[in-house]
Amino acid sequence: MRTAPLPAPAPFGALLRGWRTTRRLSQLELALASMVSQRHLSFLESGRARPSRQMVLQLAEALEVPLRERNDLLAAAGFAAHYRERTLDDAAMAPVHEALRRMLEHHEPYPAVVVDRAYDLRLANRAFDALLGLFGAPDALWQACCGDGPRNLLALTFHAAGARPFIRNFDELAPVMLARVQREALAHGGTPPPALAAVLADETLPRHWQQAMPGSLPPPVLPLVLGRDAVELRLFSVISTFGTPCDVTTDEIRVEAFFPADAASETLLATLAGHGE
């Protein structure tokens, strides 16, 4: 006698199990972290039980799910989104926009940018534009590597018509950056930024760069060495995020601030910004 096939897991259960697997937690570990019984958690994953809205948010918090994907979990469970997504130009985002603008402005004469999860450029200070000016007209560089699409830092870094020819330690920097982007994608449920697909399809890049070595860790500080002709600029960067994001936009925004790695670079940055005249 043939037994009937088991029913397919409900969409929420499949997503929940996927996040638990991504975070490398057993059902017992997640149950303890979220203060839910392991039996109930098993029922949620199998589709034998439906979660309440509060239960979805409780599990998402324990799993440290990004806010965009928390909305996906809510939708899979049949609930409306909890976290809003607004552009930086939205009136409600004015305090955030002003805080970011001040951060970039106060960082001058050093370059700084604001990017989202896809590495699309949201804001940049004048020092960053001046830095790009070392290698050509900034608008032309962006057009060459991004076309009419969003200005994207991944594309700018890896495109042969972008900044790539001017990165003197590209072979050192590129695999570390790719590994970081892929780790970030995994932390966000495995969805990579669109620009990454174009980078990975670039046949001029070594294939082994596409996958980080198991157990490898990025160096605490990796310099970015830029140069053109006799000019050389050595930088390192620090990435900042909002500690208590309240919507999808602030959850995904990052500020990358660049600092000079030596005295010569500090002088050059000041000169580019007009502070060394």
PDB file of C-alpha atoms in Angstrom:
ATOM      1  CA  MET A   1       0.000   0.000   0.000  1.00  0.00           C
ATOM      2  CA  ARG A   2       1.412   3.338  -1.058  1.00  0.00           C
ATOM      3  CA  THR A   3       1.462   6.122   1.488  1.00  0.00           C
ATOM      4  CA  ALA A   4       0.317   9.609   0.529  1.00  0.00           C
ATOM      5  CA  PRO A   5       3.133  12.126   0.014  1.00  0.00           C
ATOM      6  CA  LEU A   6       3.743  14.572   2.783  1.00  0.00           C
ATOM      7  CA  PRO A   7       2.293  18.045   2.150  1.00  0.00           C
ATOM      8  CA  ALA A   8       4.734  20.719   1.011  1.00  0.00           C
ATOM      9  CA  PRO A   9       5.772  23.140   3.757  1.00  0.00           C
ATOM     10  CA  ALA A  10       3.884  26.421   3.899  1.00  0.00           C
ATOM     11  CA  PRO A  11       5.756  29.423   2.431  1.00  0.00           C
ATOM     12  CA  PHE A  12       6.397  30.855   5.892  1.00  0.00           C
ATOM     13  CA  GLY A  13       7.710  27.545   7.190  1.00  0.00           C
ATOM     14  CA  ALA A  14      10.126  27.211   4.277  1.00  0.00           C
ATOM     15  CA  LEU A  15      11.420  30.756   4.761  1.00  0.00           C
ATOM     16  CA  LEU A  16      11.782  30.276   8.495  1.00  0.00           C
ATOM     17  CA  ARG A  17      13.713  27.054   8.049  1.00  0.00           C
ATOM     18  CA  GLY A  18      15.901  28.743   5.442  1.00  0.00           C
ATOM     19  CA  TRP A  19      16.824  31.559   7.819  1.00  0.00           C
ATOM     20  CA  ARG A  20      17.472  29.122  10.659  1.00  0.00           C
ATOM     21  CA  THR A  21      19.785  27.140   8.379  1.00  0.00           C
ATOM     22  CA  THR A  22      21.541  30.302   7.218  1.00  0.00           C
ATOM     23  CA  ARG A  23      22.167  31.280  10.837  1.00  0.00           C
ATOM     24  CA  ARG A  24      23.351  27.715  11.575  1.00  0.00           C
ATOM     25  CA  LEU A  25      20.944  27.195  14.443  1.00  0.00           C
ATOM     26  CA  SER A  26      19.207  24.013  15.462  1.00  0.00           C
ATOM     27  CA  GLN A  27      15.496  24.098  16.210  1.00  0.00           C
ATOM     28  CA  LEU A  28      16.332  23.838  19.902  1.00  0.00           C
ATOM     29  CA  GLU A  29      18.784  26.760  19.750  1.00  0.00           C
ATOM     30  CA  LEU A  30      16.270  28.973  17.961  1.00  0.00           C
ATOM     31  CA  ALA A  31      13.502  27.912  20.324  1.00  0.00           C
ATOM     32  CA  LEU A  32      15.602  28.960  23.304  1.00  0.00           C
ATOM     33  CA  ALA A  33      16.658  32.238  21.699  1.00  0.00           C
ATOM     34  CA  SER A  34      13.105  33.195  20.773  1.00  0.00           C
ATOM     35  CA  MET A  35      11.420  31.764  23.899  1.00  0.00           C
ATOM     36  CA  VAL A  36       9.228  29.422  21.847  1.00  0.00           C
ATOM     37  CA  SER A  37       8.812  25.708  22.449  1.00  0.00           C
ATOM     38  CA  GLN A  38      10.774  23.482  20.081  1.00  0.00           C
ATOM     39  CA  ARG A  39       7.560  21.572  19.324  1.00  0.00           C
ATOM     40  CA  HIS A  40       5.759  24.742  18.223  1.00  0.00           C
ATOM     41  CA  LEU A  41       8.749  25.813  16.142  1.00  0.00           C
ATOM     42  CA  SER A  42       8.718  22.421  14.411  1.00  0.00           C
ATOM     43  CA  PHE A  43       5.008  22.854  13.659  1.00  0.00           C
ATOM     44  CA  LEU A  44       5.648  26.320  12.210  1.00  0.00           C
ATOM     45  CA  GLU A  45       8.374  25.044   9.902  1.00  0.00           C
ATOM     46  CA  SER A  46       6.295  22.113   8.696  1.00  0.00           C
ATOM     47  CA  GLY A  47       3.180  24.203   8.142  1.00  0.00           C
ATOM     48  CA  ARG A  48       1.151  22.394  10.818  1.00  0.00           C
ATOM     49  CA  ALA A  49       0.773  25.658  12.733  1.00  0.00           C
ATOM     50  CA  ARG A  50       0.356  29.260  11.639  1.00  0.00           C
ATOM     51  CA  PRO A  51       2.247  32.026  13.427  1.00  0.00           C
ATOM     52  CA  SER A  52       0.732  35.179  14.831  1.00  0.00           C
ATOM     53  CA  ARG A  53       2.094  38.504  13.636  1.00  0.00           C
ATOM     54  CA  GLN A  54       3.954  38.931  16.932  1.00  0.00           C
ATOM     55  CA  MET A  55       5.435  35.447  16.618  1.00  0.00           C
ATOM     56  CA  VAL A  56       6.840  36.278  13.158  1.00  0.00           C
ATOM     57  CA  LEU A  57       8.495  39.414  14.517  1.00  0.00           C
ATOM     58  CA  GLN A  58       9.766  37.558  17.570  1.00  0.00           C
ATOM     59  CA  LEU A  59      11.416  34.844  15.483  1.00  0.00           C
ATOM     60  CA  ALA A  60      12.813  37.367  13.013  1.00  0.00           C
ATOM     61  CA  GLU A  61      14.407  39.297  15.874  1.00  0.00           C
ATOM     62  CA  ALA A  62      16.009  36.151  17.278  1.00  0.00           C
ATOM     63  CA  LEU A  63      17.352  35.298  13.816  1.00  0.00           C
ATOM     64  CA  GLU A  64      18.609  38.869  13.234  1.00  0.00           C
ATOM     65  CA  VAL A  65      16.745  38.985   9.927  1.00  0.00           C
ATOM     66  CA  PRO A  66      17.185  42.283   8.020  1.00  0.00           C
ATOM     67  CA  LEU A  67      14.094  44.480   7.972  1.00  0.00           C
ATOM     68  CA  ARG A  68      13.304  43.992   4.273  1.00  0.00           C
ATOM     69  CA  GLU A  69      13.294  40.231   4.759  1.00  0.00           C
ATOM     70  CA  ARG A  70      11.208  40.557   7.929  1.00  0.00           C
ATOM     71  CA  ASN A  71       8.520  42.039   5.719  1.00  0.00           C
ATOM     72  CA  ASP A  72       8.912  39.005   3.435  1.00  0.00           C
ATOM     73  CA  LEU A  73       8.360  36.686   6.406  1.00  0.00           C
ATOM     74  CA  LEU A  74       5.260  38.623   7.400  1.00  0.00           C
ATOM     75  CA  ALA A  75       3.891  38.457   3.849  1.00  0.00           C
ATOM     76  CA  ALA A  76       4.521  34.697   3.696  1.00  0.00           C
ATOM     77  CA  ALA A  77       2.519  34.335   6.922  1.00  0.00           C
ATOM     78  CA  GLY A  78      -0.331  36.414   5.509  1.00  0.00           C
ATOM     79  CA  PHE A  79       0.346  39.728   7.239  1.00  0.00           C
ATOM     80  CA  ALA A  80       0.986  43.236   5.977  1.00  0.00           C
ATOM     81  CA  ALA A  81       4.501  44.679   6.034  1.00  0.00           C
ATOM     82  CA  HIS A  82       5.616  46.156   9.348  1.00  0.00           C
ATOM     83  CA  TYR A  83       8.625  48.176   8.178  1.00  0.00           C
ATOM     84  CA  ARG A  84       8.272  51.019   5.702  1.00  0.00           C
ATOM     85  CA  GLU A  85      10.690  51.828   2.888  1.00  0.00           C
ATOM     86  CA  ARG A  86      11.042  55.496   2.040  1.00  0.00           C
ATOM     87  CA  THR A  87      13.464  57.387  -0.169  1.00  0.00           C
ATOM     88  CA  LEU A  88      15.925  59.777   1.395  1.00  0.00           C
ATOM     89  CA  ASP A  89      13.985  62.582  -0.282  1.00  0.00           C
ATOM     90  CA  ASP A  90      10.832  61.683   1.627  1.00  0.00           C
ATOM     91  CA  ALA A  91       9.806  64.391   4.109  1.00  0.00           C
ATOM     92  CA  ALA A  92       9.712  61.828   6.915  1.00  0.00           C
ATOM     93  CA  MET A  93      13.359  60.981   6.195  1.00  0.00           C
ATOM     94  CA  ALA A  94      14.547  64.593   6.499  1.00  0.00           C
ATOM     95  CA  PRO A  95      16.334  64.030   9.858  1.00  0.00           C
ATOM     96  CA  VAL A  96      18.169  61.000   8.440  1.00  0.00           C
ATOM     97  CA  HIS A  97      19.094  62.826   5.242  1.00  0.00           C
ATOM     98  CA  GLU A  98      20.380  65.809   7.207  1.00  0.00           C
ATOM     99  CA  ALA A  99      22.430  63.592   9.531  1.00  0.00           C
ATOM    100  CA  LEU A 100      24.037  61.867   6.555  1.00  0.00           C
ATOM    101  CA  ARG A 101      24.715  65.156   4.806  1.00  0.00           C
ATOM    102  CA  ARG A 102      26.441  66.527   7.903  1.00  0.00           C
ATOM    103  CA  MET A 103      28.552  63.385   8.297  1.00  0.00           C
ATOM    104  CA  LEU A 104      29.787  63.644   4.722  1.00  0.00           C
ATOM    105  CA  GLU A 105      30.393  67.372   4.957  1.00  0.00           C
ATOM    106  CA  HIS A 106      32.302  67.142   8.243  1.00  0.00           C
ATOM    107  CA  HIS A 107      34.504  64.377   6.859  1.00  0.00           C
ATOM    108  CA  GLU A 108      36.008  66.665   4.223  1.00  0.00           C
ATOM    109  CA  PRO A 109      38.689  67.030   2.959  1.00  0.00           C
ATOM    110  CA  TYR A 110      38.515  63.232   3.009  1.00  0.00           C
ATOM    111  CA  PRO A 111      36.148  61.330   0.684  1.00  0.00           C
ATOM    112  CA  ALA A 112      32.956  59.722   1.988  1.00  0.00           C
ATOM    113  CA  VAL A 113      29.906  58.131   0.399  1.00  0.00           C
ATOM    114  CA  VAL A 114      26.528  56.749   1.383  1.00  0.00           C
ATOM    115  CA  VAL A 115      25.530  53.488  -0.313  1.00  0.00           C
ATOM    116  CA  ASP A 116      22.630  51.086   0.044  1.00  0.00           C
ATOM    117  CA  ARG A 117      22.674  47.299   0.243  1.00  0.00           C
ATOM    118  CA  ALA A 118      23.069  47.002  -3.522  1.00  0.00           C
ATOM    119  CA  TYR A 119      26.117  49.332  -3.378  1.00  0.00           C
ATOM    120  CA  ASP A 120      24.162  51.983  -5.277  1.00  0.00           C
ATOM    121  CA  LEU A 121      25.434  55.465  -4.482  1.00  0.00           C
ATOM    122  CA  ARG A 122      22.965  57.553  -2.491  1.00  0.00           C
ATOM    123  CA  LEU A 123      25.138  60.491  -1.448  1.00  0.00           C
ATOM    124  CA  ALA A 124      28.761  61.580  -1.844  1.00  0.00           C
ATOM    125  CA  ASN A 125      30.741  64.530  -0.566  1.00  0.00           C
ATOM    126  CA  ARG A 126      32.734  66.921  -2.725  1.00  0.00           C
ATOM    127  CA  ALA A 127      35.994  65.255  -1.705  1.00  0.00           C
ATOM    128  CA  PHE A 128      34.837  61.988  -3.284  1.00  0.00           C
ATOM    129  CA  ASP A 129      34.044  63.749  -6.556  1.00  0.00           C
ATOM    130  CA  ALA A 130      37.445  65.434  -6.408  1.00  0.00           C
ATOM    131  CA  LEU A 131      39.061  62.033  -5.910  1.00  0.00           C
ATOM    132  CA  LEU A 132      37.347  60.661  -9.010  1.00  0.00           C
ATOM    133  CA  GLY A 133      38.539  63.735 -10.865  1.00  0.00           C
ATOM    134  CA  LEU A 134      42.089  62.424 -10.601  1.00  0.00           C
ATOM    135  CA  PHE A 135      41.190  59.726 -13.112  1.00  0.00           C
ATOM    136  CA  GLY A 136      38.913  61.605 -15.503  1.00  0.00           C
ATOM    137  CA  ALA A 137      35.627  63.437 -15.619  1.00  0.00           C
ATOM    138  CA  PRO A 138      33.491  61.848 -12.844  1.00  0.00           C
ATOM    139  CA  ASP A 139      30.301  61.826 -14.943  1.00  0.00           C
ATOM    140  CA  ALA A 140      32.150  60.093 -17.785  1.00  0.00           C
ATOM    141  CA  LEU A 141      33.544  57.449 -15.416  1.00  0.00           C
ATOM    142  CA  TRP A 142      30.086  56.698 -14.024  1.00  0.00           C
ATOM    143  CA  GLN A 143      28.578  56.548 -17.514  1.00  0.00           C
ATOM    144  CA  ALA A 144      31.300  54.176 -18.724  1.00  0.00           C
ATOM    145  CA  CYS A 145      30.784  51.626 -15.938  1.00  0.00           C
ATOM    146  CA  CYS A 146      27.098  52.085 -15.059  1.00  0.00           C
ATOM    147  CA  GLY A 147      25.496  53.439 -18.212  1.00  0.00           C
ATOM    148  CA  ASP A 148      22.141  55.053 -17.505  1.00  0.00           C
ATOM    149  CA  GLY A 149      21.552  52.844 -14.455  1.00  0.00           C
ATOM    150  CA  PRO A 150      22.215  53.710 -10.808  1.00  0.00           C
ATOM    151  CA  ARG A 151      25.737  54.778  -9.940  1.00  0.00           C
ATOM    152  CA  ASN A 152      27.148  51.688  -8.270  1.00  0.00           C
ATOM    153  CA  LEU A 153      30.388  51.364  -6.297  1.00  0.00           C
ATOM    154  CA  LEU A 154      30.864  47.705  -7.221  1.00  0.00           C
ATOM    155  CA  ALA A 155      30.645  48.569 -10.901  1.00  0.00           C
ATOM    156  CA  LEU A 156      32.963  51.548 -10.442  1.00  0.00           C
ATOM    157  CA  THR A 157      35.547  49.382  -8.688  1.00  0.00           C
ATOM    158  CA  PHE A 158      35.524  46.359 -10.996  1.00  0.00           C
ATOM    159  CA  HIS A 159      34.688  47.743 -14.447  1.00  0.00           C
ATOM    160  CA  ALA A 160      37.657  48.051 -16.780  1.00  0.00           C
ATOM    161  CA  ALA A 161      36.400  51.481 -17.852  1.00  0.00           C
ATOM    162  CA  GLY A 162      35.877  52.649 -14.272  1.00  0.00           C
ATOM    163  CA  ALA A 163      38.344  52.951 -11.413  1.00  0.00           C
ATOM    164  CA  ARG A 164      39.862  49.490 -11.863  1.00  0.00           C
ATOM    165  CA  PRO A 165      42.857  50.602 -14.012  1.00  0.00           C
ATOM    166  CA  PHE A 166      43.801  53.092 -11.300  1.00  0.00           C
ATOM    167  CA  ILE A 167      43.695  50.659  -8.347  1.00  0.00           C
ATOM    168  CA  ARG A 168      47.318  49.649  -8.004  1.00  0.00           C
ATOM    169  CA  ASN A 169      46.611  46.879  -5.489  1.00  0.00           C
ATOM    170  CA  PHE A 170      43.564  45.575  -7.374  1.00  0.00           C
ATOM    171  CA  ASP A 171      44.700  41.928  -7.191  1.00  0.00           C
ATOM    172  CA  GLU A 172      44.901  42.239  -3.398  1.00  0.00           C
ATOM    173  CA  LEU A 173      41.766  44.314  -2.905  1.00  0.00           C
ATOM    174  CA  ALA A 174      39.325  42.701  -5.350  1.00  0.00           C
ATOM    175  CA  PRO A 175      39.062  39.166  -3.894  1.00  0.00           C
ATOM    176  CA  VAL A 176      38.633  40.556  -0.375  1.00  0.00           C
ATOM    177  CA  MET A 177      35.893  42.904  -1.546  1.00  0.00           C
ATOM    178  CA  LEU A 178      34.116  40.113  -3.453  1.00  0.00           C
ATOM    179  CA  ALA A 179      34.251  37.867  -0.400  1.00  0.00           C
ATOM    180  CA  ARG A 180      32.780  40.667   1.724  1.00  0.00           C
ATOM    181  CA  VAL A 181      29.921  41.248  -0.725  1.00  0.00           C
ATOM    182  CA  GLN A 182      29.134  37.533  -0.816  1.00  0.00           C
ATOM    183  CA  ARG A 183      29.177  37.288   2.985  1.00  0.00           C
ATOM    184  CA  GLU A 184      26.804  40.237   3.154  1.00  0.00           C
ATOM    185  CA  ALA A 185      24.510  38.577   0.617  1.00  0.00           C
ATOM    186  CA  LEU A 186      24.441  35.424   2.732  1.00  0.00           C
ATOM    187  CA  ALA A 187      23.606  37.465   5.825  1.00  0.00           C
ATOM    188  CA  HIS A 188      20.656  38.923   3.908  1.00  0.00           C
ATOM    189  CA  GLY A 189      19.275  35.569   2.847  1.00  0.00           C
ATOM    190  CA  GLY A 190      21.539  34.821  -0.093  1.00  0.00           C
ATOM    191  CA  THR A 191      20.244  37.527  -2.432  1.00  0.00           C
ATOM    192  CA  PRO A 192      23.294  39.198  -4.042  1.00  0.00           C
ATOM    193  CA  PRO A 193      23.249  42.809  -5.269  1.00  0.00           C
ATOM    194  CA  PRO A 194      22.449  43.018  -9.011  1.00  0.00           C
ATOM    195  CA  ALA A 195      25.829  44.578  -9.829  1.00  0.00           C
ATOM    196  CA  LEU A 196      27.590  41.490  -8.459  1.00  0.00           C
ATOM    197  CA  ALA A 197      26.257  39.327 -11.305  1.00  0.00           C
ATOM    198  CA  ALA A 198      28.012  41.524 -13.869  1.00  0.00           C
ATOM    199  CA  VAL A 199      31.249  41.382 -11.875  1.00  0.00           C
ATOM    200  CA  LEU A 200      31.156  37.586 -11.606  1.00  0.00           C
ATOM    201  CA  ALA A 201      30.438  37.325 -15.340  1.00  0.00           C
ATOM    202  CA  ASP A 202      33.580  39.310 -16.173  1.00  0.00           C
ATOM    203  CA  GLU A 203      35.881  36.748 -17.786  1.00  0.00           C
ATOM    204  CA  THR A 204      38.941  38.908 -17.196  1.00  0.00           C
ATOM    205  CA  LEU A 205      38.696  38.241 -13.456  1.00  0.00           C
ATOM    206  CA  PRO A 206      40.166  35.017 -11.996  1.00  0.00           C
ATOM    207  CA  ARG A 207      37.479  32.394 -11.360  1.00  0.00           C
ATOM    208  CA  HIS A 208      38.837  31.532  -7.917  1.00  0.00           C
ATOM    209  CA  TRP A 209      37.966  35.041  -6.720  1.00  0.00           C
ATOM    210  CA  GLN A 210      34.291  34.090  -6.841  1.00  0.00           C
ATOM    211  CA  GLN A 211      34.495  31.956  -3.721  1.00  0.00           C
ATOM    212  CA  ALA A 212      36.217  32.808  -0.454  1.00  0.00           C
ATOM    213  CA  MET A 213      38.505  30.197   1.022  1.00  0.00           C
ATOM    214  CA  PRO A 214      36.816  28.323   3.907  1.00  0.00           C
ATOM    215  CA  GLY A 215      37.735  29.857   7.227  1.00  0.00           C
ATOM    216  CA  SER A 216      39.411  32.853   5.625  1.00  0.00           C
ATOM    217  CA  LEU A 217      39.027  36.189   7.370  1.00  0.00           C
ATOM    218  CA  PRO A 218      39.528  39.628   5.833  1.00  0.00           C
ATOM    219  CA  PRO A 219      42.461  41.661   7.136  1.00  0.00           C
ATOM    220  CA  PRO A 220      41.524  44.231   9.801  1.00  0.00           C
ATOM    221  CA  VAL A 221      42.730  47.049   7.536  1.00  0.00           C
ATOM    222  CA  LEU A 222      43.111  46.688   3.781  1.00  0.00           C
ATOM    223  CA  PRO A 223      44.577  49.730   2.047  1.00  0.00           C
ATOM    224  CA  LEU A 224      43.206  51.080  -1.204  1.00  0.00           C
ATOM    225  CA  VAL A 225      46.128  52.231  -3.334  1.00  0.00           C
ATOM    226  CA  LEU A 226      45.119  54.537  -6.174  1.00  0.00           C
ATOM    227  CA  GLY A 227      47.468  55.955  -8.730  1.00  0.00           C
ATOM    228  CA  ARG A 228      47.814  57.634 -12.073  1.00  0.00           C
ATOM    229  CA  ASP A 229      51.180  58.439 -13.607  1.00  0.00           C
ATOM    230  CA  ALA A 230      53.359  59.797 -10.773  1.00  0.00           C
ATOM    231  CA  VAL A 231      50.433  60.437  -8.414  1.00  0.00           C
ATOM    232  CA  GLU A 232      49.741  57.826  -5.731  1.00  0.00           C
ATOM    233  CA  LEU A 233      47.115  57.903  -3.016  1.00  0.00           C
ATOM    234  CA  ARG A 234      46.901  55.411  -0.158  1.00  0.00           C
ATOM    235  CA  LEU A 235      43.595  55.147   1.723  1.00  0.00           C
ATOM    236  CA  PHE A 236      41.721  52.951   4.135  1.00  0.00           C
ATOM    237  CA  SER A 237      38.012  53.050   4.871  1.00  0.00           C
ATOM    238  CA  VAL A 238      35.632  52.691   7.803  1.00  0.00           C
ATOM    239  CA  ILE A 239      32.018  51.600   7.324  1.00  0.00           C
ATOM    240  CA  SER A 240      29.264  52.883   9.620  1.00  0.00           C
ATOM    241  CA  THR A 241      25.624  51.825   9.904  1.00  0.00           C
ATOM    242  CA  PHE A 242      22.600  52.980  11.866  1.00  0.00           C
ATOM    243  CA  GLY A 243      22.523  51.235  15.227  1.00  0.00           C
ATOM    244  CA  THR A 244      18.733  51.274  15.627  1.00  0.00           C
ATOM    245  CA  PRO A 245      17.163  51.352  12.154  1.00  0.00           C
ATOM    246  CA  CYS A 246      13.424  51.941  12.133  1.00  0.00           C
ATOM    247  CA  ASP A 247      12.685  51.282   8.468  1.00  0.00           C
ATOM    248  CA  VAL A 248      14.100  49.391   5.493  1.00  0.00           C
ATOM    249  CA  THR A 249      16.004  52.370   4.113  1.00  0.00           C
ATOM    250  CA  THR A 250      17.975  53.141   7.265  1.00  0.00           C
ATOM    251  CA  ASP A 251      18.570  49.421   7.837  1.00  0.00           C
ATOM    252  CA  GLU A 252      20.307  49.116   4.474  1.00  0.00           C
ATOM    253  CA  ILE A 253      22.256  52.381   4.390  1.00  0.00           C
ATOM    254  CA  ARG A 254      25.984  52.457   5.036  1.00  0.00           C
ATOM    255  CA  VAL A 255      28.439  55.313   5.234  1.00  0.00           C
ATOM    256  CA  GLU A 256      31.908  54.515   3.909  1.00  0.00           C
ATOM    257  CA  ALA A 257      34.435  57.092   5.030  1.00  0.00           C
ATOM    258  CA  PHE A 258      37.936  57.083   3.536  1.00  0.00           C
ATOM    259  CA  PHE A 259      41.028  58.196   5.442  1.00  0.00           C
ATOM    260  CA  PRO A 260      44.589  58.869   4.259  1.00  0.00           C
ATOM    261  CA  ALA A 261      46.995  56.063   5.115  1.00  0.00           C
ATOM    262  CA  ASP A 262      50.101  58.271   5.037  1.00  0.00           C
ATOM    263  CA  ALA A 263      51.163  61.901   5.232  1.00  0.00           C
ATOM    264  CA  ALA A 264      51.591  62.290   1.466  1.00  0.00           C
ATOM    265  CA  SER A 265      48.041  61.104   0.865  1.00  0.00           C
ATOM    266  CA  GLU A 266      46.734  63.465   3.530  1.00  0.00           C
ATOM    267  CA  THR A 267      48.436  66.379   1.806  1.00  0.00           C
ATOM    268  CA  LEU A 268      47.104  65.354  -1.598  1.00  0.00           C
ATOM    269  CA  LEU A 269      43.532  65.065  -0.341  1.00  0.00           C
ATOM    270  CA  ALA A 270      43.763  68.518   1.237  1.00  0.00           C
ATOM    271  CA  THR A 271      45.067  69.924  -2.046  1.00  0.00           C
ATOM    272  CA  LEU A 272      42.294  68.275  -4.062  1.00  0.00           C
ATOM    273  CA  ALA A 273      39.720  69.804  -1.734  1.00  0.00           C
ATOM    274  CA  GLY A 274      41.326  73.239  -2.052  1.00  0.00           C
ATOM    275  CA  HIS A 275      42.540  73.239   1.561  1.00  0.00           C
ATOM    276  CA  GLY A 276      46.205  73.071   0.694  1.00  0.00           C
ATOM    277  CA  GLU A 277      46.450  76.189  -1.375  1.00  0.00           C
TER     278      GLU A 277
END
